[in-house]
Amino acid sequence: MREQPDATENPRTAQEPPPSGATVPPCGTTRAPAGTRVLFVLWDGGGNVSTSLLFVRDLIARGATVTVLGNPSVKDRTEAAGAAFREFRRSPVHDPRTPEGDLLKIGEATSPAEAARLIRDRVMYGPAAEMCQDVIEAAGDTGARIVVADYVLPGALVAAERLGLPQVVFMNAIYPMAAGASPHELVRNGPFVPLFERMVKDALPALNEVRARWGLAPLSAATDQYDRADRCMVATFPTADPAADRVPERVRYVGAGFAPPGGRPDDRGGPRRVLVSLSTTLHSAQPRLVRSLLEAAEGVDAEFHFLGGVVPDGRLPGNVRASGYRPIEELLPDSSVLVTLGGHGTFVRGLAFGVPMLVAPFEQDAFNNARRAVQLGVGRQIRLDATAPALRKELELLLTDGTYRSAANDVARRLHREHRPEAAARLIAELLD
């Protein structure tokens, strides 16, 4: 699939979508059934880990006993969240912290379609049989009463089905299936949904082979594996997903695991700041984008802060600083503009903190997130290979046109109203009631 063209409508002319009609659970105090043993199967895909562990921490605080089954790279963070950790024993070892340990190697992809193929073959279905065995053994050893599995791990869902345990699909992104949308709507919102459905369609033989190995009937479509789950927990806010009011009843939007601050004053005063937060996983196009952004920064009257160690060693422009990993929430309140590749965790935090954003999407749902930023009037979309002058022009517009900040504040307030801190625990309690 080729990269999508720019979508840079000005918010003065873009019509803001109406508030989502998705059902949001009412407020209240919900506890998981006392001592409920939850097996949470987690893949280290970068930004998804912190969101997943926010929900793990919340479930523990509400009375559940959680074991995280995952890659060795998430062990320390899992234990810091208060959960027990168990490493995959049969599934291939994946550690994205080093090039040698990175099983996925998404940086090898040169297009969204190729990135999807790598995820399908190296994460979702290639190791599905080993993943199924890991989950069956872990559920037995921990006495799990329910399995929550990252949506890129269908082998874990097969295991829960084989064991007869309630199963929850955890989606740290927008809902990736068509949900009754017309072809026109799918194209308008971005390529993620048709790309995802095409990707898993090709994996049906591999999935059915795993199911047959465990005595389960074959499926007619790979997406049926998700339909067989008891619930689908979508870790975002309804406003972030244009299809939120058309999803099946078993699909629940539970927020992103943190409380949106609810907007901020329109005029903060002080210097203008551009926060650059790119992918936690290096890919081939990122160094060029960083070089172009550094060149663009020299002509913009603003302070720039690059997060994540993406800036190469060397002399930086006087208005640029760079640091390693820091929680983005620490820097968003003082940021005037956010530059992002459109990964869901960064995107939804930009929305929640009311920061206008410039999105240069590369893979998966990032194209849809970029389109959504434009639809909501909170941001601009630009090509990943944009030149320094093009980047400078977009940044100047976002820094000077107050309609973007006004729209971003409105969206932040909507997300604040949609926040339900007990939504995940309520979902677990429903299934075990």
CSV table of C-alpha atoms in Angstrom, one decimal, residues 119 124-125 149-155 157-158 161 167-171 175-177 196-197 199-201 203 207 211 219 221-233 248 250-251:
chain,number,residue,atom,x,y,z
A,119,ILE,CA,3.4,-8.0,12.2
A,124,MET,CA,0.4,-12.6,15.2
A,125,TYR,CA,0.3,-15.9,13.4
A,149,ALA,CA,-4.8,-10.8,25.6
A,150,ASP,CA,-3.3,-8.1,23.4
A,151,TYR,CA,-5.2,-8.2,20.0
A,152,VAL,CA,-2.0,-9.0,18.1
A,153,LEU,CA,-1.8,-12.3,19.9
A,154,PRO,CA,-4.6,-14.5,18.5
A,155,GLY,CA,-2.8,-17.6,19.8
A,157,LEU,CA,-7.3,-16.3,22.4
A,158,VAL,CA,-7.3,-19.8,21.0
A,161,GLU,CA,-11.2,-20.8,24.1
A,167,GLN,CA,-11.5,-14.0,27.3
A,168,VAL,CA,-11.1,-10.3,26.7
A,169,VAL,CA,-9.3,-8.8,23.6
A,170,PHE,CA,-7.2,-5.8,24.6
A,171,MET,CA,-6.9,-3.3,21.8
A,175,TYR,CA,-11.3,-0.7,16.7
A,176,PRO,CA,-9.7,-2.3,13.6
A,177,MET,CA,-12.7,-4.0,12.0
A,196,PHE,CA,-6.0,-5.0,9.0
A,197,GLU,CA,-8.8,-7.1,7.5
A,199,MET,CA,-3.8,-8.8,6.6
A,200,VAL,CA,-5.7,-11.3,8.9
A,201,LYS,CA,-7.7,-12.7,5.9
A,203,ALA,CA,-3.6,-15.7,7.9
A,207,LEU,CA,-5.0,-19.9,12.4
A,211,ARG,CA,-7.1,-24.5,16.2
A,219,LEU,CA,-13.2,-20.6,11.3
A,221,ALA,CA,-12.7,-15.9,8.6
A,222,ALA,CA,-9.7,-15.0,10.8
A,223,THR,CA,-11.6,-12.1,12.3
A,224,ASP,CA,-14.1,-14.6,13.8
A,225,GLN,CA,-11.5,-15.3,16.4
A,226,TYR,CA,-12.1,-11.8,17.8
A,227,ASP,CA,-15.9,-12.3,17.5
A,228,ARG,CA,-15.6,-15.4,19.7
A,229,ALA,CA,-14.2,-13.4,22.6
A,230,ASP,CA,-16.5,-12.4,25.4
A,231,ARG,CA,-15.5,-8.7,25.3
A,232,CYS,CA,-13.3,-6.4,23.4
A,233,MET,CA,-11.6,-3.7,25.5
A,248,PRO,CA,-20.8,-4.4,18.3
A,250,ARG,CA,-19.4,-6.6,23.2
A,251,VAL,CA,-16.9,-3.8,22.2
